[in-house]
Amino acid sequence: MDQPEVPAPHDPHVRHLRVLFLAVITGSLLFLVPWIGYLAVSLPEHHEVDQWRLAWVGFDGALVAALGTTAWCAWRRLQIFVPWALVTAALLCCDAWFDIVLDWNSDDLLGAILTAALAELPLAALLVYAARKMMRLTLLLAWRRVGRTGPVPPLSRLTLVELTGDGPAAQPPRPDGDRGGRGGRGPGPRRRGARS
């Protein structure tokens, strides 16, 4: 079976998609900051809705589907367990948040706090922990397969192109510990006619 080709990070199509993605995600962030301020001053303290049951049954149904898919992926030892575990953890955190906030002035507040503290948040933490361990294991295996011998960098410092041979880890460290001319982040782009 042929291995899929890994696109080079300097490929114009890849660079265009990256710029587009960064523009959308950064634009969304810049939009949401003032939007939260607007909501904080404009939303009423009390609001009645007609589809309260549908909202919660639908949300809990999505949570059950995510938990089921995560469990199935874990039982099957599938790599797609990682994103499903993170999605499920996020849904559990949202469930805890809304249960507590929406029960704030009711007799159900204690139950919501106990459910969040003893079930939803610990399960979310376990899923994030397991997903992180799986990512580290996968990274270690990939690191060894491409012939790297040094320690695997932390996930927070690993670039997306680190394992392609184009990332900074592909360059051996200099005797002074620097990896190149960009503040230790690897060599800068080569110019035409530059000598190796």
mmCIF file of C-alpha atoms in Angstrom:
data_model
loop_
_atom_site.group_PDB
_atom_site.id
_atom_site.type_symbol
_atom_site.label_atom_id
_atom_site.label_comp_id
_atom_site.label_asym_id
_atom_site.label_seq_id
_atom_site.Cartn_x
_atom_site.Cartn_y
_atom_site.Cartn_z
ATOM 1 C CA MET A 1 0.000 0.000 0.000
ATOM 2 C CA ASP A 2 1.406 3.401 -0.988
ATOM 3 C CA GLN A 3 2.145 5.883 1.772
ATOM 4 C CA PRO A 4 0.288 9.193 1.408
ATOM 5 C CA GLU A 5 2.531 12.050 0.377
ATOM 6 C CA VAL A 6 3.245 14.543 3.124
ATOM 7 C CA PRO A 7 2.845 18.051 1.695
ATOM 8 C CA ALA A 8 5.816 20.331 2.213
ATOM 9 C CA PRO A 9 5.141 23.238 4.588
ATOM 10 C CA HIS A 10 6.373 25.705 1.955
ATOM 11 C CA ASP A 11 3.931 24.382 -0.677
ATOM 12 C CA PRO A 12 1.853 27.412 -1.867
ATOM 13 C CA HIS A 13 -1.445 25.525 -1.452
ATOM 14 C CA VAL A 14 -0.569 24.502 2.117
ATOM 15 C CA ARG A 15 0.538 28.045 2.953
ATOM 16 C CA HIS A 16 -2.679 29.490 1.490
ATOM 17 C CA LEU A 17 -4.847 27.105 3.523
ATOM 18 C CA ARG A 18 -2.866 27.931 6.663
ATOM 19 C CA VAL A 19 -3.277 31.673 6.126
ATOM 20 C CA LEU A 20 -7.002 31.212 5.492
ATOM 21 C CA PHE A 21 -7.408 29.064 8.604
ATOM 22 C CA LEU A 22 -5.467 31.545 10.749
ATOM 23 C CA ALA A 23 -7.548 34.439 9.413
ATOM 24 C CA VAL A 24 -10.841 32.664 10.211
ATOM 25 C CA ILE A 25 -9.830 31.506 13.679
ATOM 26 C CA THR A 26 -8.247 34.846 14.646
ATOM 27 C CA GLY A 27 -11.197 36.777 13.214
ATOM 28 C CA SER A 28 -13.571 34.607 15.243
ATOM 29 C CA LEU A 29 -11.607 35.341 18.398
ATOM 30 C CA LEU A 30 -11.601 39.085 17.699
ATOM 31 C CA PHE A 31 -15.363 38.984 17.089
ATOM 32 C CA LEU A 32 -16.168 36.997 20.236
ATOM 33 C CA VAL A 33 -14.377 39.299 22.684
ATOM 34 C CA PRO A 34 -16.650 42.330 22.109
ATOM 35 C CA TRP A 35 -19.644 40.022 21.597
ATOM 36 C CA ILE A 36 -19.224 38.673 25.147
ATOM 37 C CA GLY A 37 -19.153 42.252 26.434
ATOM 38 C CA TYR A 38 -22.309 43.056 24.489
ATOM 39 C CA LEU A 39 -24.094 39.983 25.868
ATOM 40 C CA ALA A 40 -22.985 40.820 29.409
ATOM 41 C CA VAL A 41 -24.766 44.181 29.304
ATOM 42 C CA SER A 42 -27.728 43.353 27.051
ATOM 43 C CA LEU A 43 -29.056 39.935 28.092
ATOM 44 C CA PRO A 44 -31.880 39.878 30.634
ATOM 45 C CA GLU A 45 -31.367 38.192 34.009
ATOM 46 C CA HIS A 46 -34.521 36.124 33.454
ATOM 47 C CA HIS A 47 -35.723 34.574 30.192
ATOM 48 C CA GLU A 48 -38.421 31.978 29.596
ATOM 49 C CA VAL A 49 -38.078 29.506 26.741
ATOM 50 C CA ASP A 50 -40.495 27.134 25.059
ATOM 51 C CA GLN A 51 -38.056 24.360 24.160
ATOM 52 C CA TRP A 52 -36.274 23.882 27.501
ATOM 53 C CA ARG A 53 -36.843 20.104 27.546
ATOM 54 C CA LEU A 54 -35.749 19.721 23.929
ATOM 55 C CA ALA A 55 -32.576 21.730 24.590
ATOM 56 C CA TRP A 56 -31.507 19.568 27.525
ATOM 57 C CA VAL A 57 -32.594 16.225 26.079
ATOM 58 C CA GLY A 58 -30.815 17.116 22.835
ATOM 59 C CA PHE A 59 -27.643 18.144 24.665
ATOM 60 C CA ASP A 60 -27.636 15.039 26.849
ATOM 61 C CA GLY A 61 -28.281 12.931 23.753
ATOM 62 C CA ALA A 62 -25.212 14.453 22.118
ATOM 63 C CA LEU A 63 -23.232 13.767 25.301
ATOM 64 C CA VAL A 64 -24.360 10.125 25.332
ATOM 65 C CA ALA A 65 -23.413 9.768 21.646
ATOM 66 C CA ALA A 66 -19.991 11.300 22.299
ATOM 67 C CA LEU A 67 -19.389 9.075 25.354
ATOM 68 C CA GLY A 68 -20.483 6.012 23.404
ATOM 69 C CA THR A 69 -18.241 6.840 20.459
ATOM 70 C CA THR A 70 -15.315 7.548 22.789
ATOM 71 C CA ALA A 71 -15.822 4.230 24.598
ATOM 72 C CA TRP A 72 -16.117 2.343 21.297
ATOM 73 C CA CYS A 73 -12.897 3.941 19.999
ATOM 74 C CA ALA A 74 -11.114 3.099 23.258
ATOM 75 C CA TRP A 75 -12.278 -0.525 23.176
ATOM 76 C CA ARG A 76 -11.152 -0.817 19.551
ATOM 77 C CA ARG A 77 -7.862 1.002 20.306
ATOM 78 C CA LEU A 78 -8.488 3.443 17.473
ATOM 79 C CA GLN A 79 -6.398 6.583 17.089
ATOM 80 C CA ILE A 80 -9.572 8.627 16.578
ATOM 81 C CA PHE A 81 -10.157 8.091 20.296
ATOM 82 C CA VAL A 82 -8.082 11.242 20.900
ATOM 83 C CA PRO A 83 -10.412 13.822 19.285
ATOM 84 C CA TRP A 84 -13.511 12.032 20.565
ATOM 85 C CA ALA A 85 -12.135 12.038 24.112
ATOM 86 C CA LEU A 86 -11.472 15.778 23.867
ATOM 87 C CA VAL A 87 -14.939 16.484 22.426
ATOM 88 C CA THR A 88 -16.559 14.444 25.192
ATOM 89 C CA ALA A 89 -14.485 16.205 27.861
ATOM 90 C CA ALA A 90 -15.584 19.583 26.494
ATOM 91 C CA LEU A 91 -19.242 18.500 26.524
ATOM 92 C CA LEU A 92 -18.914 17.278 30.125
ATOM 93 C CA CYS A 93 -17.439 20.639 31.173
ATOM 94 C CA CYS A 94 -20.283 22.458 29.404
ATOM 95 C CA ASP A 95 -22.815 20.212 31.126
ATOM 96 C CA ALA A 96 -21.302 20.962 34.532
ATOM 97 C CA TRP A 97 -21.202 24.695 33.827
ATOM 98 C CA PHE A 98 -24.797 24.973 32.667
ATOM 99 C CA ASP A 99 -26.137 22.692 35.398
ATOM 100 C CA ILE A 100 -24.565 24.865 38.089
ATOM 101 C CA VAL A 101 -25.310 28.259 36.535
ATOM 102 C CA LEU A 102 -28.901 27.442 35.621
ATOM 103 C CA ASP A 103 -29.615 25.917 39.046
ATOM 104 C CA TRP A 104 -27.967 28.804 40.908
ATOM 105 C CA ASN A 105 -31.107 30.035 42.704
ATOM 106 C CA SER A 106 -32.889 26.719 42.961
ATOM 107 C CA ASP A 107 -33.053 23.771 45.329
ATOM 108 C CA ASP A 108 -31.148 21.706 42.722
ATOM 109 C CA LEU A 109 -27.882 23.653 43.111
ATOM 110 C CA LEU A 110 -26.297 21.238 45.596
ATOM 111 C CA GLY A 111 -27.057 18.290 43.318
ATOM 112 C CA ALA A 112 -25.590 20.126 40.330
ATOM 113 C CA ILE A 113 -22.402 20.957 42.253
ATOM 114 C CA LEU A 114 -22.017 17.383 43.517
ATOM 115 C CA THR A 115 -22.635 15.932 40.057
ATOM 116 C CA ALA A 116 -20.061 18.280 38.555
ATOM 117 C CA ALA A 117 -17.470 17.689 41.291
ATOM 118 C CA LEU A 118 -17.889 13.923 41.593
ATOM 119 C CA ALA A 119 -18.773 12.827 38.060
ATOM 120 C CA GLU A 120 -18.627 15.266 35.141
ATOM 121 C CA LEU A 121 -15.378 17.131 35.853
ATOM 122 C CA PRO A 122 -13.363 14.089 37.030
ATOM 123 C CA LEU A 123 -14.481 12.161 33.936
ATOM 124 C CA ALA A 124 -13.548 15.131 31.725
ATOM 125 C CA ALA A 125 -10.125 15.290 33.387
ATOM 126 C CA LEU A 126 -9.635 11.540 32.868
ATOM 127 C CA LEU A 127 -10.515 11.852 29.171
ATOM 128 C CA VAL A 128 -8.103 14.758 28.658
ATOM 129 C CA TYR A 129 -5.374 12.842 30.491
ATOM 130 C CA ALA A 130 -5.955 9.703 28.391
ATOM 131 C CA ALA A 131 -6.023 11.713 25.149
ATOM 132 C CA ARG A 132 -2.751 13.437 26.077
ATOM 133 C CA LYS A 133 -1.115 10.093 26.921
ATOM 134 C CA MET A 134 -2.272 8.678 23.570
ATOM 135 C CA MET A 135 -0.893 11.708 21.698
ATOM 136 C CA ARG A 136 2.453 11.368 23.494
ATOM 137 C CA LEU A 137 2.611 7.632 22.724
ATOM 138 C CA THR A 138 1.750 8.206 19.072
ATOM 139 C CA LEU A 139 4.324 10.978 18.874
ATOM 140 C CA LEU A 140 6.995 8.766 20.454
ATOM 141 C CA LEU A 141 6.299 6.006 17.923
ATOM 142 C CA ALA A 142 6.386 8.468 15.001
ATOM 143 C CA TRP A 143 9.532 10.083 16.419
ATOM 144 C CA ARG A 144 11.322 6.734 16.425
ATOM 145 C CA ARG A 145 10.013 5.717 12.987
ATOM 146 C CA VAL A 146 11.520 8.769 11.316
ATOM 147 C CA GLY A 147 14.859 8.005 12.956
ATOM 148 C CA ARG A 148 14.954 10.647 15.675
ATOM 149 C CA THR A 149 17.040 9.615 18.652
ATOM 150 C CA GLY A 150 16.803 12.477 21.122
ATOM 151 C CA PRO A 151 14.041 13.072 23.613
ATOM 152 C CA VAL A 152 10.616 13.889 22.243
ATOM 153 C CA PRO A 153 9.795 17.568 22.776
ATOM 154 C CA PRO A 154 6.751 18.482 24.857
ATOM 155 C CA LEU A 155 3.489 18.727 22.910
ATOM 156 C CA SER A 156 3.312 22.444 23.701
ATOM 157 C CA ARG A 157 6.554 23.051 21.780
ATOM 158 C CA LEU A 158 6.190 20.571 18.938
ATOM 159 C CA THR A 159 5.469 22.161 15.559
ATOM 160 C CA LEU A 160 3.190 20.577 12.987
ATOM 161 C CA VAL A 161 6.115 19.925 10.626
ATOM 162 C CA GLU A 162 8.510 18.511 13.221
ATOM 163 C CA LEU A 163 8.271 14.931 11.949
ATOM 164 C CA THR A 164 8.524 15.673 8.219
ATOM 165 C CA GLY A 165 12.233 16.376 8.307
ATOM 166 C CA ASP A 166 11.590 20.058 7.625
ATOM 167 C CA GLY A 167 11.126 21.111 11.247
ATOM 168 C CA PRO A 168 13.762 22.409 13.626
ATOM 169 C CA ALA A 169 14.447 18.995 15.132
ATOM 170 C CA ALA A 170 15.771 17.896 11.729
ATOM 171 C CA GLN A 171 18.764 20.189 12.219
ATOM 172 C CA PRO A 172 21.473 18.924 14.546
ATOM 173 C CA PRO A 173 22.169 21.331 17.387
ATOM 174 C CA ARG A 174 25.230 23.528 17.039
ATOM 175 C CA PRO A 175 27.979 23.258 19.658
ATOM 176 C CA ASP A 176 26.684 26.467 21.293
ATOM 177 C CA GLY A 177 23.219 24.875 21.584
ATOM 178 C CA ASP A 178 21.585 27.105 18.939
ATOM 179 C CA ARG A 179 19.659 25.453 16.114
ATOM 180 C CA GLY A 180 19.958 28.265 13.653
ATOM 181 C CA GLY A 181 19.398 31.888 12.983
ATOM 182 C CA ARG A 182 15.792 32.321 14.152
ATOM 183 C CA GLY A 183 16.209 32.396 17.899
ATOM 184 C CA GLY A 184 16.784 28.661 18.213
ATOM 185 C CA ARG A 185 13.723 27.771 16.115
ATOM 186 C CA GLY A 186 15.729 26.275 13.271
ATOM 187 C CA PRO A 187 17.252 27.692 10.143
ATOM 188 C CA GLY A 188 15.559 30.424 8.205
ATOM 189 C CA PRO A 189 14.444 29.934 4.605
ATOM 190 C CA ARG A 190 17.273 29.314 2.163
ATOM 191 C CA ARG A 191 17.815 31.801 -0.610
ATOM 192 C CA ARG A 192 18.526 30.796 -4.159
ATOM 193 C CA GLY A 193 22.186 30.442 -4.786
ATOM 194 C CA ALA A 194 23.000 30.086 -1.093
ATOM 195 C CA ARG A 195 25.644 27.502 -0.383
ATOM 196 C CA SER A 196 24.940 24.547 1.841
#
